[in-house]
Amino acid sequence: MGILIKNVSILTQNSRREILRDVDILTEGNRIEKIGKNVRERAEFKIDGRGKLAVPGLVNTHSHVAMTLFRGYADDMRFWEAWPERIWPKEKKLKAEHVYWGAMLGCMEMIRSGTTCFMDNYFFMEEVAKAVKEIGIRANLAYGMIDLDDAGKRKKELEIGEGFVKDFNGKADGRITCSFSPHAPYTCSRELLLKSKELAEKHDVLLQIHVSETRKEVFDSLKKFGKRPVEYLDSIGFLGRRVMAAHCVWITKREVRMLGEKGTRVSYNPVSNMMLASGGVAPIPQMLESKICITFGTDGAVSNNSLNMLETMKVGALLQKAHHWDARVLNAQQAVDFATCNGAAALCMNSGSIVEGKLSDMSLMELKSPNLLPENNLVSNLVYSSNPSNISDMIIDGKLVMENRKILTIDEEKVFENVEKVAEKLTRD
Ligand SMILES: [Zn+2]
């Protein structure tokens, strides 16, 4: 039983950040059982790893996967025109089948671009869970809650949010974990934020929230609470190690320190922030100084417009270099750390590196590709030169999900057909 990859190179992401050459990886169950030369155990699947690089699964810590349906639908517009005019009216019409097919398409895209796990919040999350279960990816999912200070709505939102956690946390052989996701400090009342936190503690799950994505949000927060968003969240006792704060682009050094002191994790979404012209740039050097666990997110495909974490690593590093006029800021190794071990740590998973005993979540990349030779620096090549077409195979939770660029778990043609059908109807009506 299991999977044996022979004679492969490994970007281990172990504590010494070693790169191993010409070794074997044996996966048993959902764990990496053995790494070494000449592994002789029998395995159900044998993969010839020559010329390939095993890369730990990438972890996308902020997405709205079903928004693939809106890809290209609100581009090159101001956020406060695009969302109210184009996205929100269509989101009101969303039905379960839209979310299912949109999520399936997004999961396919992530698998093809090296992502083995994603953190997501949206509506009809049971449909996202269904897609995750079927395709074989790993995910942390939450129903996105908004109450706009309305007590009746708050009660309903919390019921749906908690119901989802109760029904799906630990499902799909543990590949699905759940969290609570109050949308943002400007769309959620203090009561909703605090109740979410209380419920997250009760169920021992994480929290996801959007924080300081736009400058307008900061001004509104100062007007309403006399505090900037992170200061406000800190003052009500919301911050903590369970919290994944997405964006954090318009924050002061003081706010960075607050996030660091409380152990709050950050999801850095450089492509989305640039696409929406949010203006701010996440203060990565200050966050590193404050020992914040920084991870990468793509955000939804409506503001990216892909879910490609390889691209996110590159753009994320380049944005920091350009912004700070310093090519040393956010180097390739740090970018890989954000996307692998930090993402896994933030989501409390025993993965993020290719080490014996860890969950078997990894991709295989074909190194003999025009964009990946010569191998002067494999880490640099991964961050600055690779693209999804280099990925040939994917193992998630010890199962071979993609082999020779074919996803084995689902019928891809059926997904394409249904996505076109439901997206056409949704954007036309
Ligand atoms: Zn978002």
Tab-separated table of C-alpha atoms and ligand atoms in Angstrom:
chain	number	residue	atom	x	y	z
A	1	MET	CA	0.000	0.000	0.000
A	2	GLY	CA	1.030	3.637	-0.121
A	3	ILE	CA	3.037	5.681	-2.608
A	4	LEU	CA	6.746	5.344	-3.321
A	5	ILE	CA	8.476	8.164	-5.203
A	6	LYS	CA	11.903	6.986	-6.424
A	7	ASN	CA	15.018	9.093	-7.058
A	8	VAL	CA	13.449	12.497	-6.523
A	9	SER	CA	14.912	15.813	-5.371
A	10	ILE	CA	13.214	17.321	-2.317
A	11	LEU	CA	12.813	20.907	-1.201
A	12	THR	CA	12.290	19.684	2.338
A	13	GLN	CA	11.515	22.884	4.252
A	14	ASN	CA	12.899	21.011	7.276
A	15	SER	CA	14.456	23.022	10.110
A	16	ARG	CA	17.764	23.242	8.189
A	17	ARG	CA	15.969	24.072	4.919
A	18	GLU	CA	17.824	21.212	3.211
A	19	ILE	CA	17.486	20.227	-0.400
A	20	LEU	CA	17.963	16.482	-0.857
A	21	ARG	CA	18.965	14.868	-4.160
A	22	ASP	CA	18.169	11.476	-5.599
A	23	VAL	CA	16.261	10.071	-2.624
A	24	ASP	CA	13.024	8.101	-2.197
A	25	ILE	CA	9.874	9.156	-0.358
A	26	LEU	CA	7.508	6.533	1.023
A	27	THR	CA	3.993	7.563	1.975
A	28	GLU	CA	1.885	5.211	4.121
A	29	GLY	CA	-1.682	6.133	4.968
A	30	ASN	CA	-1.728	9.906	5.032
A	31	ARG	CA	1.812	10.345	6.436
A	32	ILE	CA	5.331	10.516	5.090
A	33	GLU	CA	6.723	7.237	6.414
A	34	LYS	CA	10.291	7.263	5.175
A	35	ILE	CA	12.744	9.440	3.273
A	36	GLY	CA	16.102	8.002	2.204
A	37	LYS	CA	18.207	6.243	-0.364
A	38	ASN	CA	17.081	2.893	-1.774
A	39	VAL	CA	13.800	2.548	0.102
A	40	ARG	CA	12.771	-1.041	-0.623
A	41	GLU	CA	9.251	-1.234	0.817
A	42	ARG	CA	6.453	-2.222	-1.535
A	43	ALA	CA	3.902	0.410	-2.487
A	44	GLU	CA	0.648	0.422	-4.403
A	45	PHE	CA	1.770	3.370	-6.537
A	46	LYS	CA	5.310	3.874	-7.715
A	47	ILE	CA	6.372	7.194	-9.229
A	48	ASP	CA	9.610	7.753	-11.104
A	49	GLY	CA	10.913	10.948	-9.504
A	50	ARG	CA	13.942	11.422	-11.733
A	51	GLY	CA	14.173	15.014	-12.958
A	52	LYS	CA	11.437	16.047	-10.515
A	53	LEU	CA	11.375	18.189	-7.397
A	54	ALA	CA	9.043	17.383	-4.510
A	55	VAL	CA	7.680	20.618	-3.042
A	56	PRO	CA	5.650	20.806	0.199
A	57	GLY	CA	2.002	21.602	-0.494
A	58	LEU	CA	1.330	25.330	-0.668
A	59	VAL	CA	-1.211	26.733	1.792
A	60	ASN	CA	-3.488	29.511	0.576
A	61	THR	CA	-4.754	31.245	3.714
A	62	HIS	CA	-7.351	33.566	2.214
A	63	SER	CA	-9.814	32.813	-0.538
A	64	HIS	CA	-13.442	32.788	-1.582
A	65	VAL	CA	-13.051	29.868	-3.906
A	66	ALA	CA	-16.492	29.932	-5.502
A	67	MET	CA	-15.818	33.473	-6.751
A	68	THR	CA	-14.039	31.879	-9.717
A	69	LEU	CA	-17.478	32.296	-11.329
A	70	PHE	CA	-16.905	36.071	-11.363
A	71	ARG	CA	-13.432	35.875	-12.883
A	72	GLY	CA	-13.006	38.796	-15.265
A	73	TYR	CA	-16.447	40.170	-14.391
A	74	ALA	CA	-15.476	43.333	-12.489
A	75	ASP	CA	-11.952	44.162	-13.616
A	76	ASP	CA	-10.327	47.560	-13.976
A	77	MET	CA	-13.036	49.233	-11.903
A	78	ARG	CA	-12.917	51.053	-8.589
A	79	PHE	CA	-13.781	48.735	-5.685
A	80	TRP	CA	-16.650	50.929	-4.498
A	81	GLU	CA	-18.167	50.825	-7.978
A	82	ALA	CA	-17.361	47.248	-8.973
A	83	TRP	CA	-18.682	45.573	-5.808
A	84	PRO	CA	-21.996	47.422	-5.308
A	85	GLU	CA	-22.792	47.548	-9.039
A	86	ARG	CA	-21.589	44.183	-10.288
A	87	ILE	CA	-20.691	41.697	-7.570
A	88	TRP	CA	-23.170	42.166	-4.703
A	89	PRO	CA	-26.319	42.049	-6.891
A	90	LYS	CA	-25.073	38.796	-8.447
A	91	GLU	CA	-24.081	37.323	-5.087
A	92	LYS	CA	-27.688	37.819	-3.937
A	93	LYS	CA	-28.714	35.447	-6.739
A	94	LEU	CA	-26.184	32.765	-5.872
A	95	LYS	CA	-27.598	29.300	-5.397
A	96	ALA	CA	-26.030	26.153	-4.036
A	97	GLU	CA	-25.192	24.775	-7.495
A	98	HIS	CA	-23.277	27.948	-8.441
A	99	VAL	CA	-21.108	27.686	-5.364
A	100	TYR	CA	-20.512	23.963	-5.877
A	101	TRP	CA	-19.277	24.299	-9.459
A	102	GLY	CA	-17.341	27.501	-8.752
A	103	ALA	CA	-15.624	25.802	-5.814
A	104	MET	CA	-14.849	22.715	-7.876
A	105	LEU	CA	-13.235	24.860	-10.579
A	106	GLY	CA	-11.209	26.765	-7.977
A	107	CYS	CA	-10.041	23.539	-6.316
A	108	MET	CA	-8.902	22.212	-9.706
A	109	GLU	CA	-6.948	25.406	-10.305
A	110	MET	CA	-5.321	25.193	-6.882
A	111	ILE	CA	-4.355	21.555	-7.289
A	112	ARG	CA	-2.800	22.338	-10.669
A	113	SER	CA	-0.785	25.181	-9.136
A	114	GLY	CA	0.665	23.292	-6.166
A	115	THR	CA	-1.801	24.202	-3.410
A	116	THR	CA	-2.803	21.357	-1.107
A	117	CYS	CA	-4.783	23.368	1.444
A	118	PHE	CA	-6.805	26.577	1.467
A	119	MET	CA	-8.665	28.691	4.003
A	120	ASP	CA	-11.965	29.985	2.688
A	121	ASN	CA	-15.038	31.928	3.675
A	122	TYR	CA	-18.182	32.510	1.660
A	123	PHE	CA	-21.837	31.409	1.436
A	124	PHE	CA	-23.320	27.912	0.864
A	125	MET	CA	-20.184	26.514	2.459
A	126	GLU	CA	-21.657	23.004	2.576
A	127	GLU	CA	-21.262	23.050	-1.216
A	128	VAL	CA	-17.599	24.073	-0.907
A	129	ALA	CA	-17.157	21.246	1.607
A	130	LYS	CA	-18.747	18.831	-0.884
A	131	ALA	CA	-16.328	19.910	-3.633
A	132	VAL	CA	-13.355	19.637	-1.233
A	133	LYS	CA	-14.435	16.157	-0.172
A	134	GLU	CA	-14.840	14.938	-3.753
A	135	ILE	CA	-11.693	16.383	-5.299
A	136	GLY	CA	-9.451	15.408	-2.371
A	137	ILE	CA	-7.918	18.771	-1.393
A	138	ARG	CA	-7.576	19.950	2.224
A	139	ALA	CA	-9.388	23.067	3.491
A	140	ASN	CA	-10.325	25.189	6.467
A	141	LEU	CA	-13.816	26.531	5.772
A	142	ALA	CA	-16.110	29.076	7.369
A	143	TYR	CA	-19.471	30.616	6.646
A	144	GLY	CA	-18.861	34.373	6.146
A	145	MET	CA	-20.967	36.332	8.660
A	146	ILE	CA	-22.156	39.946	8.382
A	147	ASP	CA	-24.723	41.613	10.689
A	148	LEU	CA	-24.414	45.356	9.992
A	149	ASP	CA	-25.452	46.008	13.635
A	150	ASP	CA	-28.779	44.179	13.138
A	151	ALA	CA	-29.483	41.907	16.140
A	152	GLY	CA	-31.898	39.665	14.243
A	153	LYS	CA	-29.458	39.101	11.421
A	154	ARG	CA	-26.656	38.464	13.926
A	155	LYS	CA	-28.592	35.620	15.546
A	156	LYS	CA	-29.270	34.003	12.169
A	157	GLU	CA	-25.695	34.410	10.961
A	158	LEU	CA	-24.283	32.867	14.139
A	159	GLU	CA	-26.696	29.961	13.846
A	160	ILE	CA	-25.560	29.235	10.293
A	161	GLY	CA	-21.893	29.745	11.212
A	162	GLU	CA	-22.054	27.442	14.218
A	163	GLY	CA	-24.202	24.895	12.412
A	164	PHE	CA	-21.560	24.666	9.706
A	165	VAL	CA	-18.772	24.115	12.239
A	166	LYS	CA	-20.788	21.420	14.027
A	167	ASP	CA	-21.626	19.603	10.805
A	168	PHE	CA	-18.301	19.774	8.971
A	169	ASN	CA	-15.352	20.188	11.348
A	170	GLY	CA	-13.139	17.110	10.951
A	171	LYS	CA	-15.075	15.729	7.970
A	172	ALA	CA	-13.619	14.089	4.826
A	173	ASP	CA	-11.215	11.978	6.928
A	174	GLY	CA	-10.066	15.131	8.707
A	175	ARG	CA	-9.238	17.022	5.489
A	176	ILE	CA	-11.935	19.560	6.300
A	177	THR	CA	-11.558	21.737	9.357
A	178	CYS	CA	-13.813	24.679	10.109
A	179	SER	CA	-13.573	28.166	11.538
A	180	PHE	CA	-15.745	31.185	12.288
A	181	SER	CA	-15.548	34.139	9.954
A	182	PRO	CA	-17.012	37.473	10.954
A	183	HIS	CA	-16.401	39.354	7.682
A	184	ALA	CA	-14.703	42.558	8.918
A	185	PRO	CA	-14.813	45.105	11.758
A	186	TYR	CA	-16.811	47.488	9.515
A	187	THR	CA	-19.540	44.968	8.598
A	188	CYS	CA	-19.805	43.189	11.947
A	189	SER	CA	-20.967	44.534	15.301
A	190	ARG	CA	-18.811	44.242	18.391
A	191	GLU	CA	-21.298	41.642	19.656
A	192	LEU	CA	-20.876	39.499	16.540
A	193	LEU	CA	-17.084	39.711	16.744
A	194	LEU	CA	-17.027	38.722	20.400
A	195	LYS	CA	-19.632	35.983	20.062
A	196	SER	CA	-17.615	34.542	17.135
A	197	LYS	CA	-14.541	34.503	19.313
A	198	GLU	CA	-16.416	32.834	22.146
A	199	LEU	CA	-17.766	30.159	19.787
A	200	ALA	CA	-14.319	29.608	18.235
A	201	GLU	CA	-12.981	28.917	21.727
A	202	LYS	CA	-15.921	26.664	22.561
A	203	HIS	CA	-15.380	24.544	19.437
A	204	ASP	CA	-11.581	24.962	19.512
A	205	VAL	CA	-11.418	26.293	15.955
A	206	LEU	CA	-9.869	29.302	14.215
A	207	LEU	CA	-11.251	32.701	13.213
A	208	GLN	CA	-10.900	34.436	9.832
A	209	ILE	CA	-11.463	38.151	9.303
A	210	HIS	CA	-10.656	40.900	6.775
A	211	VAL	CA	-8.604	43.684	8.416
A	212	SER	CA	-7.513	47.078	7.081
A	213	GLU	CA	-7.790	46.254	3.399
A	214	THR	CA	-8.623	49.803	2.303
A	215	ARG	CA	-7.912	53.309	3.503
A	216	LYS	CA	-11.650	54.090	3.608
A	217	GLU	CA	-12.008	51.375	6.234
A	218	VAL	CA	-9.396	53.070	8.418
A	219	PHE	CA	-11.072	56.495	8.125
A	220	ASP	CA	-14.504	55.011	8.875
A	221	SER	CA	-13.113	53.144	11.880
A	222	LEU	CA	-11.495	56.306	13.244
A	223	LYS	CA	-14.790	58.138	12.817
A	224	LYS	CA	-16.945	55.421	14.400
A	225	PHE	CA	-14.684	54.094	17.177
A	226	GLY	CA	-11.921	56.695	17.474
A	227	LYS	CA	-9.537	53.832	16.766
A	228	ARG	CA	-7.870	52.255	13.745
A	229	PRO	CA	-9.147	48.733	12.860
A	230	VAL	CA	-6.427	46.718	14.624
A	231	GLU	CA	-6.531	49.055	17.655
A	232	TYR	CA	-10.299	48.559	17.796
A	233	LEU	CA	-10.047	44.759	17.530
A	234	ASP	CA	-7.391	44.774	20.238
A	235	SER	CA	-9.466	47.031	22.515
A	236	ILE	CA	-12.452	44.660	22.449
A	237	GLY	CA	-10.210	41.628	23.066
A	238	PHE	CA	-10.750	40.000	19.677
A	239	LEU	CA	-7.122	39.453	18.646
A	240	GLY	CA	-5.265	36.268	19.472
A	241	ARG	CA	-3.569	33.165	18.133
A	242	ARG	CA	-6.778	31.781	16.668
A	243	VAL	CA	-7.194	34.772	14.364
A	244	MET	CA	-6.161	34.847	10.699
A	245	ALA	CA	-6.243	38.523	9.698
A	246	ALA	CA	-6.419	38.908	5.931
A	247	HIS	CA	-4.788	41.876	4.173
A	248	CYS	CA	-3.527	44.218	6.977
A	249	VAL	CA	-2.202	46.661	4.351
A	250	TRP	CA	-3.171	49.955	5.981
A	251	ILE	CA	-1.705	49.416	9.422
A	252	THR	CA	0.710	51.400	11.554
A	253	LYS	CA	3.822	50.112	13.316
A	254	ARG	CA	1.866	50.244	16.555
A	255	GLU	CA	-0.822	48.021	15.054
A	256	VAL	CA	1.848	45.611	13.784
A	257	ARG	CA	3.172	45.322	17.333
A	258	MET	CA	-0.359	44.661	18.634
A	259	LEU	CA	-0.831	41.831	16.138
A	260	GLY	CA	2.567	40.414	17.097
A	261	GLU	CA	1.976	40.606	20.827
A	262	LYS	CA	-1.339	38.778	20.510
A	263	GLY	CA	0.067	36.100	18.181
A	264	THR	CA	-2.426	36.955	15.441
A	265	ARG	CA	-1.570	35.418	12.041
A	266	VAL	CA	-1.557	37.503	8.895
A	267	SER	CA	-2.594	36.508	5.381
A	268	TYR	CA	-0.676	38.659	2.893
A	269	ASN	CA	-2.665	38.984	-0.363
A	270	PRO	CA	-0.388	41.020	-2.661
A	271	VAL	CA	-2.085	40.308	-5.992
A	272	SER	CA	-5.561	41.194	-4.750
A	273	ASN	CA	-4.303	44.341	-3.020
A	274	MET	CA	-2.627	45.510	-6.230
A	275	MET	CA	-5.534	44.480	-8.481
A	276	LEU	CA	-8.003	46.501	-6.375
A	277	ALA	CA	-5.514	49.344	-6.064
A	278	SER	CA	-5.928	49.224	-2.297
A	279	GLY	CA	-2.871	51.444	-2.182
A	280	GLY	CA	-1.414	50.184	1.035
A	281	VAL	CA	1.337	47.591	1.154
A	282	ALA	CA	1.490	45.099	3.996
A	283	PRO	CA	4.464	46.129	6.178
A	284	ILE	CA	6.246	42.775	5.900
A	285	PRO	CA	9.636	43.846	7.374
A	286	GLN	CA	7.907	45.285	10.464
A	287	MET	CA	5.734	42.163	10.748
A	288	LEU	CA	8.837	39.972	10.628
A	289	GLU	CA	10.415	42.108	13.326
A	290	SER	CA	7.318	41.578	15.481
A	291	LYS	CA	7.617	37.800	14.874
A	292	ILE	CA	4.215	37.590	13.200
A	293	CYS	CA	3.418	34.314	11.456
A	294	ILE	CA	2.974	35.688	7.910
A	295	THR	CA	1.235	33.555	5.297
A	296	PHE	CA	0.085	34.079	1.707
A	297	GLY	CA	-3.442	34.289	0.333
A	298	THR	CA	-4.810	34.803	-3.143
A	299	ASP	CA	-8.230	36.199	-2.156
A	300	GLY	CA	-11.108	35.410	-4.538
A	301	ALA	CA	-10.560	35.096	-8.279
A	302	VAL	CA	-12.635	38.243	-8.799
A	303	SER	CA	-9.774	40.346	-7.425
A	304	ASN	CA	-6.713	38.359	-8.466
A	305	ASN	CA	-7.817	36.834	-11.054
A	306	SER	CA	-6.345	33.419	-10.400
A	307	LEU	CA	-5.787	31.227	-7.362
A	308	ASN	CA	-2.173	30.618	-8.271
A	309	MET	CA	0.059	30.609	-5.198
A	310	LEU	CA	3.247	30.332	-7.266
A	311	GLU	CA	2.412	33.703	-8.787
A	312	THR	CA	1.430	35.054	-5.356
A	313	MET	CA	4.871	34.188	-3.937
A	314	LYS	CA	6.597	36.014	-6.773
A	315	VAL	CA	4.346	39.069	-6.803
A	316	GLY	CA	4.442	39.234	-3.015
A	317	ALA	CA	8.221	39.305	-2.997
A	318	LEU	CA	8.473	41.796	-5.878
A	319	LEU	CA	5.945	44.173	-4.339
A	320	GLN	CA	8.012	44.369	-1.150
A	321	LYS	CA	11.263	44.926	-3.053
A	322	ALA	CA	9.733	47.648	-5.234
A	323	HIS	CA	8.005	49.316	-2.301
A	324	HIS	CA	11.105	49.395	-0.087
A	325	TRP	CA	13.634	50.097	-2.866
A	326	ASP	CA	15.555	47.144	-1.520
A	327	ALA	CA	16.032	43.846	-3.386
A	328	ARG	CA	16.856	42.051	-0.118
A	329	VAL	CA	13.366	42.466	1.333
A	330	LEU	CA	11.250	39.272	1.321
A	331	ASN	CA	13.765	36.876	-0.205
A	332	ALA	CA	12.817	33.666	-2.011
A	333	GLN	CA	13.346	31.427	1.037
A	334	GLN	CA	11.085	33.633	3.157
A	335	ALA	CA	8.423	33.560	0.430
A	336	VAL	CA	8.515	29.735	0.410
A	337	ASP	CA	8.337	29.729	4.222
A	338	PHE	CA	5.226	31.935	4.163
A	339	ALA	CA	3.563	29.654	1.602
A	340	THR	CA	4.438	26.331	3.245
A	341	CYS	CA	5.447	25.963	6.915
A	342	ASN	CA	3.924	29.253	8.083
A	343	GLY	CA	0.624	28.487	6.344
A	344	ALA	CA	0.557	25.022	7.883
A	345	ALA	CA	1.432	26.359	11.361
A	346	ALA	CA	-1.224	29.063	11.135
A	347	LEU	CA	-3.850	26.468	10.275
A	348	CYS	CA	-2.553	24.148	13.024
A	349	MET	CA	-1.651	21.374	10.579
A	350	ASN	CA	1.172	18.860	10.851
A	351	SER	CA	2.385	19.652	7.332
A	352	GLY	CA	4.284	22.356	5.426
A	353	SER	CA	7.499	20.374	5.067
A	354	ILE	CA	8.580	17.063	3.558
A	355	VAL	CA	9.776	15.342	6.699
A	356	GLU	CA	9.095	11.859	8.092
A	357	GLY	CA	5.941	11.809	10.207
A	358	LYS	CA	4.336	14.838	8.538
A	359	LEU	CA	1.142	14.703	6.517
A	360	SER	CA	1.865	13.648	2.947
A	361	ASP	CA	0.891	16.843	1.091
A	362	MET	CA	3.232	17.646	-1.812
A	363	SER	CA	3.532	18.399	-5.492
A	364	LEU	CA	6.068	17.152	-7.993
A	365	MET	CA	7.566	19.703	-10.326
A	366	GLU	CA	9.325	18.825	-13.585
A	367	LEU	CA	12.732	20.448	-13.368
A	368	LYS	CA	13.659	19.778	-16.987
A	369	SER	CA	11.623	22.721	-18.218
A	370	PRO	CA	12.831	25.748	-20.198
A	371	ASN	CA	11.878	28.102	-17.356
A	372	LEU	CA	13.567	26.051	-14.610
A	373	LEU	CA	17.082	25.364	-15.913
A	374	PRO	CA	19.835	25.655	-14.937
A	375	GLU	CA	19.502	24.799	-11.262
A	376	ASN	CA	21.627	27.589	-9.864
A	377	ASN	CA	19.144	28.042	-7.069
A	378	LEU	CA	16.102	25.785	-6.725
A	379	VAL	CA	14.376	28.014	-4.169
A	380	SER	CA	14.730	31.035	-6.446
A	381	ASN	CA	13.554	29.002	-9.411
A	382	LEU	CA	10.449	27.927	-7.502
A	383	VAL	CA	9.515	31.470	-6.461
A	384	TYR	CA	10.621	33.558	-9.415
A	385	SER	CA	10.482	31.201	-12.413
A	386	SER	CA	8.007	28.368	-11.924
A	387	ASN	CA	4.428	28.235	-13.123
A	388	PRO	CA	1.566	25.722	-12.787
A	389	SER	CA	2.483	23.973	-16.045
A	390	ASN	CA	5.639	22.676	-14.323
A	391	ILE	CA	3.573	20.658	-11.833
A	392	SER	CA	2.975	17.083	-12.925
A	393	ASP	CA	1.694	15.273	-9.837
A	394	MET	CA	-0.022	16.055	-6.547
A	395	ILE	CA	-0.304	14.036	-3.376
A	396	ILE	CA	-2.758	15.238	-0.749
A	397	ASP	CA	-3.410	13.426	2.529
A	398	GLY	CA	-1.373	10.510	1.219
A	399	LYS	CA	-3.489	10.077	-1.911
A	400	LEU	CA	-2.398	10.586	-5.482
A	401	VAL	CA	-4.833	13.303	-6.581
A	402	MET	CA	-3.096	14.271	-9.837
A	403	GLU	CA	-0.878	12.018	-11.938
A	404	ASN	CA	0.900	13.232	-15.055
A	405	ARG	CA	-1.273	16.364	-15.105
A	406	LYS	CA	-4.524	14.426	-14.901
A	407	ILE	CA	-6.709	14.958	-11.853
A	408	LEU	CA	-7.776	11.453	-10.882
A	409	THR	CA	-10.566	12.182	-8.425
A	410	ILE	CA	-13.137	13.988	-10.585
A	411	ASP	CA	-14.287	14.349	-14.195
A	412	GLU	CA	-12.689	17.632	-15.259
A	413	GLU	CA	-14.724	17.921	-18.474
A	414	LYS	CA	-17.940	17.731	-16.477
A	415	VAL	CA	-16.704	20.594	-14.273
A	416	PHE	CA	-15.859	22.770	-17.290
A	417	GLU	CA	-19.284	22.160	-18.851
A	418	ASN	CA	-21.207	22.938	-15.685
A	419	VAL	CA	-19.138	25.994	-14.812
A	420	GLU	CA	-19.842	27.504	-18.214
A	421	LYS	CA	-23.511	26.705	-17.892
A	422	VAL	CA	-24.050	28.167	-14.405
A	423	ALA	CA	-21.725	31.162	-14.872
A	424	GLU	CA	-23.425	32.168	-18.102
A	425	LYS	CA	-26.825	32.076	-16.410
A	426	LEU	CA	-25.595	33.914	-13.333
A	427	THR	CA	-23.920	36.819	-15.106
A	428	ARG	CA	-26.663	37.145	-17.767
A	429	ASP	CA	-29.809	37.150	-15.531
B	1	ZN	ZN	-11.397	38.312	1.061
